[in-house]
XYZ file of C-alpha atoms in Angstrom:
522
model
C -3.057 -22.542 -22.732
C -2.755 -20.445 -19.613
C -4.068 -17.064 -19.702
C -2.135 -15.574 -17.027
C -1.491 -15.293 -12.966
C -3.008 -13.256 -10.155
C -2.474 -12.860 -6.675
C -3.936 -10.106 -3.839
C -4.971 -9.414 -0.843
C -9.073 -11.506 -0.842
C -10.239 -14.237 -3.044
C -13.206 -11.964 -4.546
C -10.366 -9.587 -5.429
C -8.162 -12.161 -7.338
C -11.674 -13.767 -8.951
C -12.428 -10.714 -10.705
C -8.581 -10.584 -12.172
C -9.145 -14.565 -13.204
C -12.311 -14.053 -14.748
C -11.298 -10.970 -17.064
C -8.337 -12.571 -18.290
C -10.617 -15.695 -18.925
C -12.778 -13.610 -20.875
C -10.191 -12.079 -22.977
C -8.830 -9.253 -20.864
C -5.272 -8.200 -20.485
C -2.961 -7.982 -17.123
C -3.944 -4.336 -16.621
C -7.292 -4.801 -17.356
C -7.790 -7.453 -14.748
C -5.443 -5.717 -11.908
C -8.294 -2.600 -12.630
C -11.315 -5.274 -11.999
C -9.296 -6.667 -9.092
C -9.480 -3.243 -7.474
C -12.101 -2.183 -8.364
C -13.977 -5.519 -6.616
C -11.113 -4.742 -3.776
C -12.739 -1.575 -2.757
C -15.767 -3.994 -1.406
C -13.655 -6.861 -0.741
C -11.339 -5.015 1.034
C -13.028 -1.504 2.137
C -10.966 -0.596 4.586
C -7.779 -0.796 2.681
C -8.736 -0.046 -0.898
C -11.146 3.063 -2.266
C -12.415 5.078 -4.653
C -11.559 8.065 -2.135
C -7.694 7.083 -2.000
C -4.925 6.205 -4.895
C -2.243 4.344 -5.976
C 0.411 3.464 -8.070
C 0.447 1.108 -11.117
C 4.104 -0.219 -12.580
C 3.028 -1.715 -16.021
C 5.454 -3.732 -18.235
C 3.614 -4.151 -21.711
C 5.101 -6.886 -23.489
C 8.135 -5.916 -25.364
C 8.284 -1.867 -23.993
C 9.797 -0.600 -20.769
C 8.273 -0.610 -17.522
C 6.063 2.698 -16.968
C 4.642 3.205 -13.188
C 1.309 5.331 -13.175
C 0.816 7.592 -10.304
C -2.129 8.473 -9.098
C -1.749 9.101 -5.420
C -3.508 11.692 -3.129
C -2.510 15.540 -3.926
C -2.233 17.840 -0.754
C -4.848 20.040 -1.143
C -4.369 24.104 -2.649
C -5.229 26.361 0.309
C -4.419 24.885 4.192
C -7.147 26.072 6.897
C -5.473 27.468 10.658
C -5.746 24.897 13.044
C -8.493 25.581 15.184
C -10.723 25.422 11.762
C -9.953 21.872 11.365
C -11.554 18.807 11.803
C -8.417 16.984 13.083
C -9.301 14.075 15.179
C -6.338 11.363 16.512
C -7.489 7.743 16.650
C -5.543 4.776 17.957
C -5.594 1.532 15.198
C -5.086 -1.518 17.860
C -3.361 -4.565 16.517
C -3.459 -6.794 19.361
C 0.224 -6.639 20.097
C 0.438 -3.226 19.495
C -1.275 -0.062 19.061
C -0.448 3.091 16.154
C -1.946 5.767 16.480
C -3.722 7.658 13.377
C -6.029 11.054 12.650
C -8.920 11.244 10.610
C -11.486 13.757 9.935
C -12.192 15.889 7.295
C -9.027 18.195 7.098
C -7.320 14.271 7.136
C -8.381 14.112 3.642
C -6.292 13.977 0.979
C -7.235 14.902 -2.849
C -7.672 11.324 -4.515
C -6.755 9.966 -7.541
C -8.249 6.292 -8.028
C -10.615 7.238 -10.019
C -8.689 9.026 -12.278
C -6.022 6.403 -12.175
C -8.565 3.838 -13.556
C -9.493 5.406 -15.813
C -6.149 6.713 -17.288
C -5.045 3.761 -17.447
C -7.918 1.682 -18.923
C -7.179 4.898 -21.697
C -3.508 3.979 -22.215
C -3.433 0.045 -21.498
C -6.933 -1.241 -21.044
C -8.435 -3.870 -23.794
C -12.089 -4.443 -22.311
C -14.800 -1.991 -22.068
C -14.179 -0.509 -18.565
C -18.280 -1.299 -17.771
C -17.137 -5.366 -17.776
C -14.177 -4.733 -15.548
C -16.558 -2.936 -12.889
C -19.267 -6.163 -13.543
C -17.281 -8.318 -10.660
C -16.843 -5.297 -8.468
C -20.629 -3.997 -9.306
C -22.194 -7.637 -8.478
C -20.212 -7.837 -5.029
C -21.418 -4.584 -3.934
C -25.253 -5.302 -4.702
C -25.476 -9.236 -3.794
C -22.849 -8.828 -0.800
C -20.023 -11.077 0.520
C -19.234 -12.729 3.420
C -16.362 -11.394 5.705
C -13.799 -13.353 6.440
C -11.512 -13.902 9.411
C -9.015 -11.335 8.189
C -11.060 -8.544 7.281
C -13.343 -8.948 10.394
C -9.860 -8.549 12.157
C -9.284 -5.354 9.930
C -12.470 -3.979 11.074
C -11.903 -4.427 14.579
C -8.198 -2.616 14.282
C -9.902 0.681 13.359
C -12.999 0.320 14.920
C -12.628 3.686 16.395
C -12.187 4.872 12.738
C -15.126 2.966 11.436
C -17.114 4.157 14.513
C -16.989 8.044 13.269
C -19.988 8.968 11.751
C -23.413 7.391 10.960
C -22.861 6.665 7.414
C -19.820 4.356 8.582
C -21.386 2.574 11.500
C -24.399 1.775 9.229
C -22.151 0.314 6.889
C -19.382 -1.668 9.335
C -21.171 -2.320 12.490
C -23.827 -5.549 13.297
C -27.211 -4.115 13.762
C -28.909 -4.794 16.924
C -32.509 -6.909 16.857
C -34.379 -3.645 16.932
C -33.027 -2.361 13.980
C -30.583 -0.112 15.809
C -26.771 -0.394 14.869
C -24.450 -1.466 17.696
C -21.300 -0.709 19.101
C -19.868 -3.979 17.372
C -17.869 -4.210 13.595
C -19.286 -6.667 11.600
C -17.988 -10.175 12.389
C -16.326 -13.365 10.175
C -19.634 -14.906 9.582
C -22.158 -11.909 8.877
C -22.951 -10.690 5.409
C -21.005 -6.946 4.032
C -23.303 -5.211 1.253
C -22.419 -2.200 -0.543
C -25.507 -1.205 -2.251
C -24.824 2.402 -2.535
C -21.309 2.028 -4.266
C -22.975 -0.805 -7.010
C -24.918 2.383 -7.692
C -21.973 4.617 -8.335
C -19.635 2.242 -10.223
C -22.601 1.999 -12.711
C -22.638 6.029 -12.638
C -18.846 6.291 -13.253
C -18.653 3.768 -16.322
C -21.745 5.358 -18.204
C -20.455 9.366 -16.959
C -16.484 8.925 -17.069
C -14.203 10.555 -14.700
C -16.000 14.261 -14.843
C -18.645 12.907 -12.393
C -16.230 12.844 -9.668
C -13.784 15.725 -10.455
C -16.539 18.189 -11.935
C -19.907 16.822 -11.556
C -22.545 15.952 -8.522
C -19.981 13.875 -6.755
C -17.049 16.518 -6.588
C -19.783 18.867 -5.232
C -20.618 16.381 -2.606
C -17.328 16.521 -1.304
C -16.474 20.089 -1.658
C -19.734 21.513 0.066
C -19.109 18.549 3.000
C -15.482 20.199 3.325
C -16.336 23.819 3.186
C -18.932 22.897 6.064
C -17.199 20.417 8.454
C -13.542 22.046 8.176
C -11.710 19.908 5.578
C -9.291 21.549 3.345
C -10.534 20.155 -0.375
C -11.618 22.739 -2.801
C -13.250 22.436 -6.499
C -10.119 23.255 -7.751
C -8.456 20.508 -5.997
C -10.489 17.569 -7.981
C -10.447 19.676 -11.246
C -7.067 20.206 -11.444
C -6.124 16.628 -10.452
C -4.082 14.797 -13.037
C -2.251 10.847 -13.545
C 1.539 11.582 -13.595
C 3.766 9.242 -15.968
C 6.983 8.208 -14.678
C 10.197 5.889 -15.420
C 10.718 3.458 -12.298
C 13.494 3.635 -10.505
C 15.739 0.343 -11.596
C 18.285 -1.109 -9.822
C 20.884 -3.725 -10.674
C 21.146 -6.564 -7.369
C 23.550 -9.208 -8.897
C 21.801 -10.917 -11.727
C 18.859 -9.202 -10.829
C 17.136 -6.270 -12.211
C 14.793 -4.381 -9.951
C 12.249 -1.746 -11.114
C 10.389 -0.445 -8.423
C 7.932 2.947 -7.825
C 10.491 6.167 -8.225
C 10.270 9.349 -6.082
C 8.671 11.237 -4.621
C 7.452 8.189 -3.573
C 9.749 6.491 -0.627
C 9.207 2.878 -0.624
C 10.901 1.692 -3.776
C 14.069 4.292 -2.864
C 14.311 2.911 0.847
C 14.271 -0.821 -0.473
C 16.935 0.130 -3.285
C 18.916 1.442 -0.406
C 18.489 -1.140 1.946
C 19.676 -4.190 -1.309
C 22.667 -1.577 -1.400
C 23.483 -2.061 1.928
C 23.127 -5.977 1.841
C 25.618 -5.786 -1.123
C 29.143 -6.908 0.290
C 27.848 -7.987 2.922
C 27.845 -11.859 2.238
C 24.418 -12.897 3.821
C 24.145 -15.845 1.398
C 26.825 -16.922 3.804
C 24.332 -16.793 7.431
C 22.097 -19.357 7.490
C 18.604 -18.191 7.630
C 17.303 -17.736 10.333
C 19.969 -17.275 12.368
C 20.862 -14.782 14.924
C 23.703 -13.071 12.269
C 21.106 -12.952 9.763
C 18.302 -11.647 11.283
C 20.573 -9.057 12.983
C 22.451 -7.975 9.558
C 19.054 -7.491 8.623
C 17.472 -5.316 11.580
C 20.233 -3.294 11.462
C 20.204 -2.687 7.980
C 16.488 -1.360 8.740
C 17.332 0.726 11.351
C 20.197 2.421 8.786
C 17.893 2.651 6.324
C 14.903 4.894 8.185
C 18.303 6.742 9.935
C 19.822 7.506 6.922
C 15.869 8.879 5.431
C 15.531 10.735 8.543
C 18.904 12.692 8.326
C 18.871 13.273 4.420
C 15.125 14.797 5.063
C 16.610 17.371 8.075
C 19.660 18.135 5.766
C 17.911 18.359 2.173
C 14.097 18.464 2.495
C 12.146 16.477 -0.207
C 15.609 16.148 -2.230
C 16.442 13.500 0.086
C 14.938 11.191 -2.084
C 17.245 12.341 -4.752
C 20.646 11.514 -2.446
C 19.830 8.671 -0.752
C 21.190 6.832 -3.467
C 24.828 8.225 -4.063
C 27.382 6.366 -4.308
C 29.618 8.111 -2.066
C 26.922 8.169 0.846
C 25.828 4.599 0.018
C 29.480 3.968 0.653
C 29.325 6.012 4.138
C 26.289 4.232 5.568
C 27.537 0.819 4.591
C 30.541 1.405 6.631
C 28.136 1.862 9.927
C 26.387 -1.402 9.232
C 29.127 -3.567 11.010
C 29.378 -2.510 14.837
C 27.080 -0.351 14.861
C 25.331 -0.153 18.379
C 21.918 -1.664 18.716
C 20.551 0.010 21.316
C 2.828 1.381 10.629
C -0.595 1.937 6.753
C -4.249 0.559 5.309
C -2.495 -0.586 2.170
C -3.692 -3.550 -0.533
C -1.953 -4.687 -3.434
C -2.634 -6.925 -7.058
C 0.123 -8.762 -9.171
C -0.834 -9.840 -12.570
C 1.105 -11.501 -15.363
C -0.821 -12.683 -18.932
C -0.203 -15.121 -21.577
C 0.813 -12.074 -23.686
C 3.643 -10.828 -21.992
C 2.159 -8.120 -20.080
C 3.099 -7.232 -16.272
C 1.014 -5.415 -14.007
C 1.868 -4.739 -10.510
C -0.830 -2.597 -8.442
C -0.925 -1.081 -5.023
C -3.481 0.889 -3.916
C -4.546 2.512 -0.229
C -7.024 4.522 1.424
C -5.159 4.991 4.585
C -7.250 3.587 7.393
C -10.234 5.810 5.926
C -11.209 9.415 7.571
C -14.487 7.710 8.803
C -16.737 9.367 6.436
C -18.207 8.958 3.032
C -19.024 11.131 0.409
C -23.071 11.805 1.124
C -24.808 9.556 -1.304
C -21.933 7.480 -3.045
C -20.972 4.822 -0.303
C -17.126 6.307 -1.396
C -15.204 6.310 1.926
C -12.707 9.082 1.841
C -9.107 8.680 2.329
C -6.975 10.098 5.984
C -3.352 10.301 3.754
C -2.869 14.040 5.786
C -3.376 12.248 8.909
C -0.725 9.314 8.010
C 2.855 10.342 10.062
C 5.179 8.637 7.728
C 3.712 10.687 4.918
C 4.804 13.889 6.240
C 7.307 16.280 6.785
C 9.310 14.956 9.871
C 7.336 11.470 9.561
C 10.897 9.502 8.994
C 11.978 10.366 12.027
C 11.442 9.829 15.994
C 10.271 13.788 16.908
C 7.470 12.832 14.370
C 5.379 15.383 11.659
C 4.331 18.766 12.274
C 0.627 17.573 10.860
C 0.065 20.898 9.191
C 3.530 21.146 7.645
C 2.431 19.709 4.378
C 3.509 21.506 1.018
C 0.157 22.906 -0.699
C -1.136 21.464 -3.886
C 1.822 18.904 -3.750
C 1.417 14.987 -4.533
C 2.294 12.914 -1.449
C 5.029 10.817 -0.714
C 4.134 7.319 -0.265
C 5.587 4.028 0.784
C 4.143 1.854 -1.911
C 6.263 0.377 -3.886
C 4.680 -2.044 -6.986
C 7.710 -4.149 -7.831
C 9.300 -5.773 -11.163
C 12.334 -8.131 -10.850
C 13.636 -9.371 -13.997
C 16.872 -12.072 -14.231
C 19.340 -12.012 -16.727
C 17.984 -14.955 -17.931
C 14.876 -13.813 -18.689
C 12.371 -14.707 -15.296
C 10.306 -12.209 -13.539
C 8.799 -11.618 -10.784
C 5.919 -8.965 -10.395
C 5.048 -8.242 -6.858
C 4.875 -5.585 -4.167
C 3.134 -4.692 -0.391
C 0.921 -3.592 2.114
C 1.955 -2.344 5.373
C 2.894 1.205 5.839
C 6.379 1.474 6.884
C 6.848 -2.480 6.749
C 6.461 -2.871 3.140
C 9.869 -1.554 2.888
C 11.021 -4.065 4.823
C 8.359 -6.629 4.049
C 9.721 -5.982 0.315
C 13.607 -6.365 1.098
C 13.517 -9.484 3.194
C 11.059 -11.073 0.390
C 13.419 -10.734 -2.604
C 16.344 -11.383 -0.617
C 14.757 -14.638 -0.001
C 13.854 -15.171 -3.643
C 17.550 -13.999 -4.717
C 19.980 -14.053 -2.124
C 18.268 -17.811 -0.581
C 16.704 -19.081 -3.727
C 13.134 -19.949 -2.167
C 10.619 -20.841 -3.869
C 8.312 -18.371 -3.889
C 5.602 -19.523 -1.131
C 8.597 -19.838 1.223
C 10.256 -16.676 0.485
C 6.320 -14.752 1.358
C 5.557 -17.516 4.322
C 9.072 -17.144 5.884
C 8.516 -15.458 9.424
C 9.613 -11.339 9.174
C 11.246 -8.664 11.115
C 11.349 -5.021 11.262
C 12.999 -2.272 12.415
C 13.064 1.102 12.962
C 14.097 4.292 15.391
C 15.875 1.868 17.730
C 12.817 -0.500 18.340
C 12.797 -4.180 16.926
C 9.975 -6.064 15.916
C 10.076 -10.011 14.967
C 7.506 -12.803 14.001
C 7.085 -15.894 16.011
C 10.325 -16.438 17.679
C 13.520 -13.940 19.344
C 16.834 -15.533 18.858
C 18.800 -15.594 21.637
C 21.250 -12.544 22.256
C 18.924 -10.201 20.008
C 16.782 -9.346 23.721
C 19.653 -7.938 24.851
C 20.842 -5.962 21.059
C 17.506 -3.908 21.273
C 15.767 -1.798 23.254
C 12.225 -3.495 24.316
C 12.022 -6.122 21.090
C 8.456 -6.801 20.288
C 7.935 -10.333 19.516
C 4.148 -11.352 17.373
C 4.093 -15.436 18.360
C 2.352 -15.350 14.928
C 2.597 -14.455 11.305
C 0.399 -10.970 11.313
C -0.762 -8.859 8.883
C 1.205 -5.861 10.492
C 4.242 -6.983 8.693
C 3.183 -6.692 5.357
C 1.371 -8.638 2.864
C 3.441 -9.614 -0.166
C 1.470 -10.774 -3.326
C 3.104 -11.780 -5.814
C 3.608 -13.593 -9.630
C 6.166 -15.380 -11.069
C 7.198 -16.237 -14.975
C 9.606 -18.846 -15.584
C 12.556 -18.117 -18.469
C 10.713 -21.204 -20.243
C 6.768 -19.145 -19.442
C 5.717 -21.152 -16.442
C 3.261 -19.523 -14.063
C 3.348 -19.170 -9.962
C 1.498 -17.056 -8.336
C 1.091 -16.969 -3.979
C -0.374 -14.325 -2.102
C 0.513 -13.497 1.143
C -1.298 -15.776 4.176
C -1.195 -12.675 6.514
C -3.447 -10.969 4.659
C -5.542 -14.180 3.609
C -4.315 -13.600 0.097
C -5.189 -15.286 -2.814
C -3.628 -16.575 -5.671
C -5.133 -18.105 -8.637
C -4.140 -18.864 -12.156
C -6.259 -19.089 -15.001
């Protein structure tokens, strides 16, 4: 008998899922030991210094999603006390630019997020879920072609203090570490964070929030000009929330609610498909792919108007009926003229649904002294501010105080009428949105199976600008101002991972080749 599906973002992330369902474990129990090993696996995109969000579907009970995402912090230090610095992420084909620094720092949840919901939904002692992460960390991995490429994006990140370049960067033949990230090839160790997953499973949560490890942090921050407190980590709780769910024909969709953005800006953009009759344009085709940019564009124009008119409520209105109805109308001839994000899907034999995303930003380029933690940069992220939907960008200290962020994550549940489900969700910053939306419209709108609906070639688009994977379809050129075309699949669009369970039980699982996913069931 099959004990269940995984797929995520690296192969040592998804092993760890595999082997604690093979050894008895639940779906929420492995997507924990998947991210747990995922924060060595996959350092740059997945920490103990960030958070997350967790949509769980026990077997037989509603869909609950667990937020623990980064808090803003209490107090907010005058500008010329911060350490503020802005770094530029290069992707090859394009560049983003990012800030990082102490007073980039977010307060993070993760670890309080494990272990709340080990508390609530966990079966195995929470010391064997951290075995596959602790074991990685102490023996060390090899990197692979995609993370060596993840390094290199944020090299300047990586490249901020010592602690980082000792951990990221080859070491010369002296001894001395270079200016170069560790390669595909060399050998990643983690030594110091084995030490502190050991610490956390024997101590509990209390060593980070209240003990040596929160005092770490605090005294780095009232030193270096960071903005985190005591208070911040002490006061730092899980919130509980319903998912937003959405009915798409036979489809129901249960996604992450606000104040998160993501699963409200794909719920908007399915609303704007509706009526629309793409099951009619061949995919593919110019009419397709141009329905869809445009319905992009809408979306992040309709986000960035709401948030002028209505603040955070925007959120709250986007879906209306009477303005769904209004923006729909501006989808036909209408003119035509970015985030360090991992995620884990896992289904059991039980029932049970767990659908994980996690991010640490692209990391603030320091750790906290002693722990091999690398601390999150979610005040330094533009679309997670104040004025970040839109094309005049944040004001970087306009941030509410003692707030939790917005976020674009959005874990994902689709359930059909006749009883199949899907369990998936994204990395990407501002493309998971998208990345999410043109995924289940391939599942549900194109019936793919589900390799093809993650492999099929993506677009995105936003404040005017289009961006499309390995081909441009004639006439689009001329539709947008300066289209970017990647001649490959690339990780900057997203990387879907995702499970399916057949109406009759059957098992897929396929993680996303753009992030070298991997997808295993056990």
């Amino acid at each position: 008998m099959k004990q269940g599906a995984v797929a995520a973002g690296h192969p040592e992330t998804a092993r760890a899922a595999a082997m604690v369902l093979e050894n008895g474990g639940n779906a929420f129990d492995a997507a924990l030991a998947a991210f747990l090993a995922s924060c060595v696996a996959e350092p740059v995109l997945s920490s103990l210094g960030g958070g997350g969000f967790l949509l769980a579907r026990p077997a037989g009970r509603p869909p609950k999603v667990l937020d623990f995402f980064v808090q803003t912090p209490r107090r907010k230090l005058r500008e010329s006390a911060c350490d503020f610095r802005p770094v530029t992420a290069d992707f090859g084909t394009t560049t983003q630019q990012f800030h990082a620094g102490f007073a980039a720092m977010a307060v993070p949840g993760a670890v309080r997020g494990v272990f709340d919901a080990h508390a609530a939904l966990g079966r195995m002692p929470l010391k064997e879920l951290a075995e596959p992460a602790r074991m990685l960390a102490r023996d060390g991995l090899t990197v692979n072609p995609q993370q060596a490429y993840v390094f290199s994006v944020v090299k300047a990140i990586l490249a901020l203090s010592a602690d980082s370049r000792a951990l990221f960067f080859r070491r010369s033949d002296d001894g001395t570490v270079s200016d170069t990230p560790l390669q595909a090839g060399d050998t990643f160790r983690h030594p110091l964070l084995a030490d502190v997953l050991d610490a956390l499973t024997h101590e509990g949560p209390d060593l980070f929030y209240r003990g040596e490890i929160a005092r770490a942090l605090t005294d780095a921050h009232a030193e270096h000009g960071g903005h985190l407190t005591a208070e911040d980590l002490r006061t730092y709780r899980t919130h509980i929330r319903d998912p937003l769910s959405v009915k798409h024909d036979d489809i129901t969709i249960h996604t992450n609610p606000p104040p998160s953005s993501g699963g409200t800006l794909i719920a908007f953009g399915l609303e704007m498909l509706r009526g629309q009759a793409l099951h009619k344009l061949a995919w593919g085709s110019r009419a397709q792919r141009r329905l869809l940019a445009r319905v992009m564009d809408l979306t992040g124009a309709a986000r960035a108007t709401l948030e002028v008119q209505h603040g955070d409520e925007w959120r709250d209105r986007l879906l209306d009926p009477a303005l769904l109805e209004t923006w729909r109308s501006q989808i036909e001839g209408r003119a035509s003229a970015y985030r360090g994000t991992t995620h884990i899907s896992v289904v059991d034999a039980a029932g049970n649904a767990a659908a994980l995303t996690v991010s640490n930003g692209e990391g603030s380029g320091w750790m906290i002294p002693g722990t091999g933690i690398i601390m999150n940069n979610m005040l330094g992220e533009e679309d997670l501010l104040p004025g970040g939907g839109g094309p005049g960008g944040p004001d970087w200290l306009s941030w509410p105080t003692d707030s939790r962020m917005t976020s674009m994550m959005a874990p994902t549940l689709a359930i059909h009428r006749d009883g199949g489900e899907w369990v998936l969700g994204s990395g990407g910053s501002r493309r998971i949105r998208s990345a999410l939306l043109q995924v289940l419209a391939n599942l549900f709108t194109y019936g793919m199976p589900l390799d093809d609906a993650i492999t099929a070639p993506r677009l995105h688009c936003e404040n005017g600008r289009l961006s499309l994977e390995c081909d441009l379809p004639d006439g689009l050129a001329e539709e947008w101002r300066d289209p970017v075309l990647w001649p490959e699949r690339n990780m900057y669009f997203g990387g879907v991972h995702a499970v399916q369970r057949t109406r009759s039980g059957g098992l897929d699982a396929f993680a996303d080749p753009r992030r070298d996913g991997a997808a295993l069931i056990v």
